[in-house]
Coordinates of N, CA, C and O in Angstrom, one line a residue:
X203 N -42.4 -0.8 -20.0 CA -41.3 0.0 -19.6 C -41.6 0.4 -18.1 O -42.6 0.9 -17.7
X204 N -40.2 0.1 -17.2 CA -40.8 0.9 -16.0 C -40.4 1.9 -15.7 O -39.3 2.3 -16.2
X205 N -41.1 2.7 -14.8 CA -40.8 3.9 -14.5 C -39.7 4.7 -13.3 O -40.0 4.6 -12.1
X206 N -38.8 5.1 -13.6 CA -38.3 5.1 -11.9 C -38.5 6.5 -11.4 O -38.7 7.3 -12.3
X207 N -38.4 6.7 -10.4 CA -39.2 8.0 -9.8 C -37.4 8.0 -8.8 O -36.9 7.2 -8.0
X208 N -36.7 9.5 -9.3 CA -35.5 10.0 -8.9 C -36.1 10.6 -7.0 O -37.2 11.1 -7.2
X209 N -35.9 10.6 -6.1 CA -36.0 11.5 -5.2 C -34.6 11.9 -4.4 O -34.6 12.1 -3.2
X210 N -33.6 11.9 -5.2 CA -33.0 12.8 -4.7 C -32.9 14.7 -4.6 O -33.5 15.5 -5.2
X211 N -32.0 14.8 -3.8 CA -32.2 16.6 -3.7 C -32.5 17.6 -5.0 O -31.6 17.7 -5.8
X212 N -33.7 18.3 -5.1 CA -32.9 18.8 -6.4 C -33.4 18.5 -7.9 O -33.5 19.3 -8.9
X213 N -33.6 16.9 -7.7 CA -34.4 16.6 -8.7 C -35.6 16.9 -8.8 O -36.4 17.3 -8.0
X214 N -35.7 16.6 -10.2 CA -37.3 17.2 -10.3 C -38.4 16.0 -11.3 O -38.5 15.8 -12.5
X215 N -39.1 15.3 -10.0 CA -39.6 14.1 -10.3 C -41.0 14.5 -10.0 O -41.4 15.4 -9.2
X216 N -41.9 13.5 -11.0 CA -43.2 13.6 -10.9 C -43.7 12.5 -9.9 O -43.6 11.3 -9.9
X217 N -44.4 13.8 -9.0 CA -45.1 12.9 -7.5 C -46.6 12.6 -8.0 O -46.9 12.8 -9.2
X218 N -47.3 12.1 -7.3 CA -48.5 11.4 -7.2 C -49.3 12.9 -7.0 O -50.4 12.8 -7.5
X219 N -49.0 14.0 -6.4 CA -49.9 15.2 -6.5 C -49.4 16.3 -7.8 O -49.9 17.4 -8.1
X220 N -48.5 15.6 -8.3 CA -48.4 16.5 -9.5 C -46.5 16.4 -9.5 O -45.8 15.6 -8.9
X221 N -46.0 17.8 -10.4 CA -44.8 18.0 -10.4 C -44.9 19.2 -9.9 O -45.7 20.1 -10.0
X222 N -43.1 19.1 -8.8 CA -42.5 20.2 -8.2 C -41.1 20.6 -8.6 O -40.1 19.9 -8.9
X223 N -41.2 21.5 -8.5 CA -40.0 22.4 -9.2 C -38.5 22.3 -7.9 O -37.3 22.3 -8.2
X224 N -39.3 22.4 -6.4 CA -38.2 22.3 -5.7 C -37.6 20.7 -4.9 O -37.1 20.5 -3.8
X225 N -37.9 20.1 -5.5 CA -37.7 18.5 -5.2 C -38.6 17.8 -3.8 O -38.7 16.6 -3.6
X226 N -39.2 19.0 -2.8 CA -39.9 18.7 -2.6 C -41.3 17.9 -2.9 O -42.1 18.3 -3.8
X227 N -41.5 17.1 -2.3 CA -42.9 16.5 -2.6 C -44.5 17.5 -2.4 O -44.7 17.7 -1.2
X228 N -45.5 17.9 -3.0 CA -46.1 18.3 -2.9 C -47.6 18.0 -2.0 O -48.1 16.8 -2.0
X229 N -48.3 19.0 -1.1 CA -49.3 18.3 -0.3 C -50.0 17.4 -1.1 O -50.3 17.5 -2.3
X230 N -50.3 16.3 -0.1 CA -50.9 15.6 -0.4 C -52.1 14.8 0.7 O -51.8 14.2 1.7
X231 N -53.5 15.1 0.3 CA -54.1 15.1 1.5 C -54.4 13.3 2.0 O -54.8 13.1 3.1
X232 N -54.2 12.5 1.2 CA -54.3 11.0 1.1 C -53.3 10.7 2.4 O -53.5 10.0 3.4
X233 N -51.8 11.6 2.2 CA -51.2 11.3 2.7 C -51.5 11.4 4.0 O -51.4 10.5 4.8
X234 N -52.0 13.0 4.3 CA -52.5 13.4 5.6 C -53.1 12.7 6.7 O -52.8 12.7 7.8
X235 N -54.2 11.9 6.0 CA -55.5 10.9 6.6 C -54.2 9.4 6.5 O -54.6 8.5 7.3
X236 N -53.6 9.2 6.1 CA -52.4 8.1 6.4 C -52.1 8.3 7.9 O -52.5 7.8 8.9
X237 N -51.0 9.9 7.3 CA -50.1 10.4 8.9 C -51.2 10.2 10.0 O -51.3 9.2 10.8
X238 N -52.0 11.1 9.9 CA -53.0 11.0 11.2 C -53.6 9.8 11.7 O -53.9 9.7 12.9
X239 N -53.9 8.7 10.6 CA -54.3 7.5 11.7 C -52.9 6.7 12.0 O -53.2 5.6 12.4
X240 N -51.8 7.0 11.9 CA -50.4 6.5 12.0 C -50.4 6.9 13.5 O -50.2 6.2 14.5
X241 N -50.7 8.6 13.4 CA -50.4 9.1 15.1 C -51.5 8.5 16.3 O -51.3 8.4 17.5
X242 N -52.9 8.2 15.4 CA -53.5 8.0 16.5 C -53.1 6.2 16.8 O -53.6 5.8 17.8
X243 N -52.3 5.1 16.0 CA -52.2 4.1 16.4 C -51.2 4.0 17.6 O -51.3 3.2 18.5
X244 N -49.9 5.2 17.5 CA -48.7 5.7 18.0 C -49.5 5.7 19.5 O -49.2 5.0 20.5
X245 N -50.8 6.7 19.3 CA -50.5 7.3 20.7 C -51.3 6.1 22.0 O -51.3 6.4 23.2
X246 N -51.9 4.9 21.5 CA -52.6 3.8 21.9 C -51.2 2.7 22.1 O -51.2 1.6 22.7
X247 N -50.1 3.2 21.7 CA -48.9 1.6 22.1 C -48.8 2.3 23.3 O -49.1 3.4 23.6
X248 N -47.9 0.8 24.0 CA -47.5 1.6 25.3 C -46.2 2.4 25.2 O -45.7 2.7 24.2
X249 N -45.8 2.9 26.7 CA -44.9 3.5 26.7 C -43.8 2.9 27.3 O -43.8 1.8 27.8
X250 N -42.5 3.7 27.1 CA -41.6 3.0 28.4 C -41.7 2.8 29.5 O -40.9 2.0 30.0
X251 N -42.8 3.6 30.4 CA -43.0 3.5 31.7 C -44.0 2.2 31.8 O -44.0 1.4 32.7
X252 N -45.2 2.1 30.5 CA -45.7 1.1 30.8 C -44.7 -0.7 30.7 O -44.6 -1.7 31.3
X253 N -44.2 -0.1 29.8 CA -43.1 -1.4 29.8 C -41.9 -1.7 30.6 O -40.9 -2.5 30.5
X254 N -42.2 -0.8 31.4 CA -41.2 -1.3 32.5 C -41.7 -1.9 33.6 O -41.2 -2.9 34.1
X255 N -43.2 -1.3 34.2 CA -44.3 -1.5 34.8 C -44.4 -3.1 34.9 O -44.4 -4.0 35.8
X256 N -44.4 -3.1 33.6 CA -44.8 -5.0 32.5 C -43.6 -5.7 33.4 O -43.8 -6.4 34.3
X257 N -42.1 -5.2 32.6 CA -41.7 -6.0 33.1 C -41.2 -6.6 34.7 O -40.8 -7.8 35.0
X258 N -41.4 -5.4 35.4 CA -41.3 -5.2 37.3 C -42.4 -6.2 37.6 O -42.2 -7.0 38.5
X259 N -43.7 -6.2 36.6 CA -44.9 -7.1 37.4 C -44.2 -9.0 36.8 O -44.3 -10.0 37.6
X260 N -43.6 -9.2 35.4 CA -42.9 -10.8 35.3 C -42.1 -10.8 36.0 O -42.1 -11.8 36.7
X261 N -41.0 -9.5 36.3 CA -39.9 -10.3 37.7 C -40.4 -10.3 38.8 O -39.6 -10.7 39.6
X262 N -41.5 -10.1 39.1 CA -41.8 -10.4 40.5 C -43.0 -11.9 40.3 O -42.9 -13.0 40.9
X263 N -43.7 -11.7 39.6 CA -44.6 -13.3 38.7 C -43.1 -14.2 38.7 O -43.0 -15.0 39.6
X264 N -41.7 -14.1 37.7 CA -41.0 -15.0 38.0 C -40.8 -15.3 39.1 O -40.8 -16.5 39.4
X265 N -40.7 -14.3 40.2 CA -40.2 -15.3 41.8 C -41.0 -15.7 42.1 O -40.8 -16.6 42.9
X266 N -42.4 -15.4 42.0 CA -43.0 -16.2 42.7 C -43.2 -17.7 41.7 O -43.4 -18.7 42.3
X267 N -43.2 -17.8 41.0 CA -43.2 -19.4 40.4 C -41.9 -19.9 40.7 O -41.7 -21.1 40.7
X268 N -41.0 -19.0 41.1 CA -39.4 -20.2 41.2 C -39.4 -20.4 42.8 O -38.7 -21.3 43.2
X269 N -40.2 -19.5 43.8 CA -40.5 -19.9 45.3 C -41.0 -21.1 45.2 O -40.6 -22.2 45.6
X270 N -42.8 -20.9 44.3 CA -43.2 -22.4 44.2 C -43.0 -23.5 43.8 O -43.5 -24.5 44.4
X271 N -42.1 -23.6 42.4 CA -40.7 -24.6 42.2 C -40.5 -25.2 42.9 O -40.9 -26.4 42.9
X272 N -39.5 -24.3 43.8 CA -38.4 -25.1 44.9 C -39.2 -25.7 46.1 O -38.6 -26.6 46.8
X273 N -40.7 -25.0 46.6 CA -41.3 -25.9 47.6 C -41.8 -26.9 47.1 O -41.9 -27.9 47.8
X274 N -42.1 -27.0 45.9 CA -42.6 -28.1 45.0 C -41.7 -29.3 45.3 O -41.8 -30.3 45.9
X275 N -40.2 -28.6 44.2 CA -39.4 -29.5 44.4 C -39.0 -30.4 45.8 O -38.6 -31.6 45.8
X276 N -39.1 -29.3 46.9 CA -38.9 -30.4 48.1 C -40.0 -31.3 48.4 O -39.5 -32.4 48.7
X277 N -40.9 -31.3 48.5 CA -42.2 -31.7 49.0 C -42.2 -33.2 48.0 O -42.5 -34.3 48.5
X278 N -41.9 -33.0 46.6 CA -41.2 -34.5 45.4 C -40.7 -35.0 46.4 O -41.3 -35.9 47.1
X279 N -39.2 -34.4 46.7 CA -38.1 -35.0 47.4 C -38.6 -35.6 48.4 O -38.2 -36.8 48.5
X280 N -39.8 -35.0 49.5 CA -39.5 -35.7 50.6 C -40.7 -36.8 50.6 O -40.7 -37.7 51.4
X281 N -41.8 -36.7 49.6 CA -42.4 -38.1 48.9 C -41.5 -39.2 48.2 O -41.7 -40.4 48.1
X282 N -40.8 -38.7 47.9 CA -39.7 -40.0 47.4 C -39.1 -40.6 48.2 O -39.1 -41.8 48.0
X283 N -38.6 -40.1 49.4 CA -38.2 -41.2 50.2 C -39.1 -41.4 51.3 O -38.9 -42.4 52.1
X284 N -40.2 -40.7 51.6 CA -41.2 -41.5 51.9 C -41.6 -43.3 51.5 O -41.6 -44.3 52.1
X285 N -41.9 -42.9 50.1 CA -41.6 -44.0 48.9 C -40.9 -45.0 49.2 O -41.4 -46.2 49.2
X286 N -39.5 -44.5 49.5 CA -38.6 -45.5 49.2 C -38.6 -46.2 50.6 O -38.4 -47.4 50.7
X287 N -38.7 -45.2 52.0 CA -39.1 -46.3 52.8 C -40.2 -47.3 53.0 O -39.9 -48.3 53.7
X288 N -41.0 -47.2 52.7 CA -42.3 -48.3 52.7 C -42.0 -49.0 52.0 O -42.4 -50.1 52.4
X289 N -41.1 -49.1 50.4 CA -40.7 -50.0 49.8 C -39.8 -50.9 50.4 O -39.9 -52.2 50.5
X290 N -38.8 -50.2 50.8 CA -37.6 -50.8 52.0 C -38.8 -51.5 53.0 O -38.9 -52.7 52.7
X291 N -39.4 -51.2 53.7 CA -39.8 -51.7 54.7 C -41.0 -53.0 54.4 O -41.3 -54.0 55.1
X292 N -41.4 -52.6 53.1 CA -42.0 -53.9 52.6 C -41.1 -55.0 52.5 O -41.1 -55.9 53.3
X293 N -40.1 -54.9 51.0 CA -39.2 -55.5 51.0 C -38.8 -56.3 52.4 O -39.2 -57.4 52.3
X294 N -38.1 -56.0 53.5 CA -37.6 -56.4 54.5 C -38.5 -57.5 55.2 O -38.0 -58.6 55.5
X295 N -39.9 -57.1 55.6 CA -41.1 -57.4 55.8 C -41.2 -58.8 54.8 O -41.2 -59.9 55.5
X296 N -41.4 -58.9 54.0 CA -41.8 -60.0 53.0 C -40.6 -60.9 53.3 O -40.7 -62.1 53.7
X297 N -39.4 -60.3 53.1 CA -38.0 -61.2 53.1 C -37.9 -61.9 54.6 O -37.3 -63.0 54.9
X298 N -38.7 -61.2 55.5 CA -39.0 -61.8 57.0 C -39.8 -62.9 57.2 O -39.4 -64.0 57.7
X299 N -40.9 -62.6 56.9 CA -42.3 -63.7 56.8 C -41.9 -64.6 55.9 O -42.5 -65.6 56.1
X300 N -41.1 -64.8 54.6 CA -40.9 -65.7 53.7 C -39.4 -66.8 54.6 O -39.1 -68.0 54.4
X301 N -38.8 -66.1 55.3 CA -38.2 -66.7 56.0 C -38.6 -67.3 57.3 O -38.1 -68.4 57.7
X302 N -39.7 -66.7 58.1 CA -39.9 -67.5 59.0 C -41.1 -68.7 58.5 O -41.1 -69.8 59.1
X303 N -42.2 -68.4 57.2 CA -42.6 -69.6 57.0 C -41.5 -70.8 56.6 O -41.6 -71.8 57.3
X304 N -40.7 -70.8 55.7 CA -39.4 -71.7 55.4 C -38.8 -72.1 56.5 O -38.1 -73.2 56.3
X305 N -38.8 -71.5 57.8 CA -38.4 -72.6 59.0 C -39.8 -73.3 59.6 O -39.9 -74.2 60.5
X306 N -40.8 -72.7 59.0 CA -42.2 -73.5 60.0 C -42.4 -74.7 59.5 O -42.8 -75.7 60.1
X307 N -42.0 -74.5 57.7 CA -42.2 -76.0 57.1 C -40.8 -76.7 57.3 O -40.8 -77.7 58.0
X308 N -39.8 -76.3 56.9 CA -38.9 -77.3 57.3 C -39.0 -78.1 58.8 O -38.8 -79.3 58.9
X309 N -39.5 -77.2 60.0 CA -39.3 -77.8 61.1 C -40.8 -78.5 61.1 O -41.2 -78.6 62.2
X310 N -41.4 -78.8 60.4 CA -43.2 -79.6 60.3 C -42.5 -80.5 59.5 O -42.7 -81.7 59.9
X311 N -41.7 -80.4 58.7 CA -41.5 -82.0 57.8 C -40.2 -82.7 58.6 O -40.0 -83.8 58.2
X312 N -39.4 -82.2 59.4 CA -38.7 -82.7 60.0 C -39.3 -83.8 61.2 O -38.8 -84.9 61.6
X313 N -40.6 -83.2 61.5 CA -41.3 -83.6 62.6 C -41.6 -85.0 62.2 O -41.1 -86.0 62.7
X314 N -42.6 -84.8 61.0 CA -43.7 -86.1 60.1 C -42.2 -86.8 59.9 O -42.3 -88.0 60.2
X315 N -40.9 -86.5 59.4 CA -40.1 -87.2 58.8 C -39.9 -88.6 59.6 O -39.9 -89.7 59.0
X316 N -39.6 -88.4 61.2 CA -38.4 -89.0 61.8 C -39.8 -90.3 61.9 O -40.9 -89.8 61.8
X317 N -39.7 -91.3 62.1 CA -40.2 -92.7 63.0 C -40.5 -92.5 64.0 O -39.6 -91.9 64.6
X318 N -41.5 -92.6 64.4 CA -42.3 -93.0 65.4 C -42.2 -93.9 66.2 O -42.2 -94.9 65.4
X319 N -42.0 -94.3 67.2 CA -42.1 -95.8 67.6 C -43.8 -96.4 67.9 O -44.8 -95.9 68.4
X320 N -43.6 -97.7 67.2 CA -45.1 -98.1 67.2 C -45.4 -98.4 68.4 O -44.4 -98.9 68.9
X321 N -46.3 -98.4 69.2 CA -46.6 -98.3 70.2 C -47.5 -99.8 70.2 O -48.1 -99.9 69.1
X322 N -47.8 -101.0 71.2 CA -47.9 -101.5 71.2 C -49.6 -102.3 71.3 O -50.2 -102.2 72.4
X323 N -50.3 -103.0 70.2 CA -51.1 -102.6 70.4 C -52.2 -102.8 71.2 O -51.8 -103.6 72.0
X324 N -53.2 -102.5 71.4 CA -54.3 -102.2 72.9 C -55.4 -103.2 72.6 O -56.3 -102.9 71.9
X325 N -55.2 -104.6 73.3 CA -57.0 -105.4 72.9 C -57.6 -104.8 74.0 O -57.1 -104.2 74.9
X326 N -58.7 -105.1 73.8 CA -59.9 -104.8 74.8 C -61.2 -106.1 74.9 O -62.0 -106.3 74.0
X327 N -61.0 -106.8 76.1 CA -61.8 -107.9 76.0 C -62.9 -107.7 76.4 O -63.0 -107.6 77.6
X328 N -64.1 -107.6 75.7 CA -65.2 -107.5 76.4 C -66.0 -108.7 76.5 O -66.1 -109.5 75.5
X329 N -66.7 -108.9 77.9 CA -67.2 -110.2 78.5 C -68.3 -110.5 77.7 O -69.2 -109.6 77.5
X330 N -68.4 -111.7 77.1 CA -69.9 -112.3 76.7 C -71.1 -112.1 77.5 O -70.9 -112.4 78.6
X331 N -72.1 -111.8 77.3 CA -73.6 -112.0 78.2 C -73.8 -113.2 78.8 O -73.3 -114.2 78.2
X332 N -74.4 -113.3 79.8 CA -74.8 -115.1 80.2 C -75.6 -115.2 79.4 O -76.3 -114.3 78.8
X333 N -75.6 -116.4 79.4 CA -76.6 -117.8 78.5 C -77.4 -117.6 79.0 O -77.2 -117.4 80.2
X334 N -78.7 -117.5 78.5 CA -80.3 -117.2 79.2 C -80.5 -118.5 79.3 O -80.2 -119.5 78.7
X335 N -81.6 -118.0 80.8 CA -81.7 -119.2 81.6 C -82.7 -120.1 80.9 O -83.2 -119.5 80.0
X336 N -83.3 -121.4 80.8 CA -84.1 -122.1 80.2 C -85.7 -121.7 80.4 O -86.2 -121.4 81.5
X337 N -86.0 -121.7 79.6 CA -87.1 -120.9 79.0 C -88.1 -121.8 80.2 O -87.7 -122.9 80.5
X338 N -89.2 -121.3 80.9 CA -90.0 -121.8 81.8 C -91.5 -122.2 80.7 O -91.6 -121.5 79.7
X339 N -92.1 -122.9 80.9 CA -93.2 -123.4 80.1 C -94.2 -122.0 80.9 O -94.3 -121.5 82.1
X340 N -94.9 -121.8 79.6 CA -95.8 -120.8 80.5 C -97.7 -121.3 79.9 O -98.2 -121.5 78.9
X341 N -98.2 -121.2 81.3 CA -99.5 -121.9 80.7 C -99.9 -120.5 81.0 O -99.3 -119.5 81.4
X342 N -101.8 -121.0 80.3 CA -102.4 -119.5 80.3 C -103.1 -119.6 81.5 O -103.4 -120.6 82.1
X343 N -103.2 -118.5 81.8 CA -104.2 -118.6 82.7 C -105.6 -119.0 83.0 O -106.4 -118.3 82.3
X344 N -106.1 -119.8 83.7 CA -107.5 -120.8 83.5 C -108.3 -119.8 84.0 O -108.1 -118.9 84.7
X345 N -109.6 -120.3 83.1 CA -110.9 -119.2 82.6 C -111.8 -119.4 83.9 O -111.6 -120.6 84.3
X346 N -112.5 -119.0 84.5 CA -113.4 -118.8 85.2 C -114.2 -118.9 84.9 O -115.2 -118.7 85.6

């Protein structure tokens, strides 16, 4: 069976410290040592002055992150087209040198291409040695 506990005006309900005749709740010292560590958690929160304090110190923390943001953001921006010029300038660069090799070979195979005229060709007569003269008889020389 449960029990229900009336507290309206007037009634006369049995509390946890007993029963009261004037519908009041009767001391209760449990409760006391409750209230009292209730007040001392109370008096350790902040206050409104601290919480305004709080929030004066994030709106000034917000501007300064959305100053650094936006220098941020530009400093992106002006590396991006940094970026984009050296790519441009590569790009252009390559499309240059790929074009001037493509006329160095075209104009090297045009060269090798055409005929030559053969040029006519070159003897070179070189004179025979004379015929050695006839060999002389050679005696030895006589002994003494």
């Amino acid at each position: 069976m449960v029990k229900v506990l009336d507290i309206r005006k007037g009634s006369k309900g049995n509390y946890a410290g007993g029963s009261s005749n004037s519908g009041d709740p009767p001391h209760n010292e449990d409760m006391e040592h409750r209230v009292n560590k209730l007040e001392e958690t109370v008096a350790g929160l902040p206050t409104k002055a601290d919480l305004a304090e709080l929030r004066a110190g994030f709106a000034e923390l917000r501007a300064d992150v959305k100053t650094g943001i936006s220098g941020l953001q530009a400093e992106m921006h002006k590396n991006s087209i940094d970026v984009y010029r050296w790519m441009l300038g590569t790009v252009v660069g390559l499309f240059l040198g790929f074009g001037g090799l493509f006329l160095a070979m075209s104009n090297g195979l045009k060269q090798s291409a055409a005929p030559t005229p053969q040029a006519s060709p070159v003897f070179i007569t070189v004179p025979t040695p004379p015929a050695p003269a006839a060999a002389l008889p050679v005696t030895p020389p006589a002994s003494r």
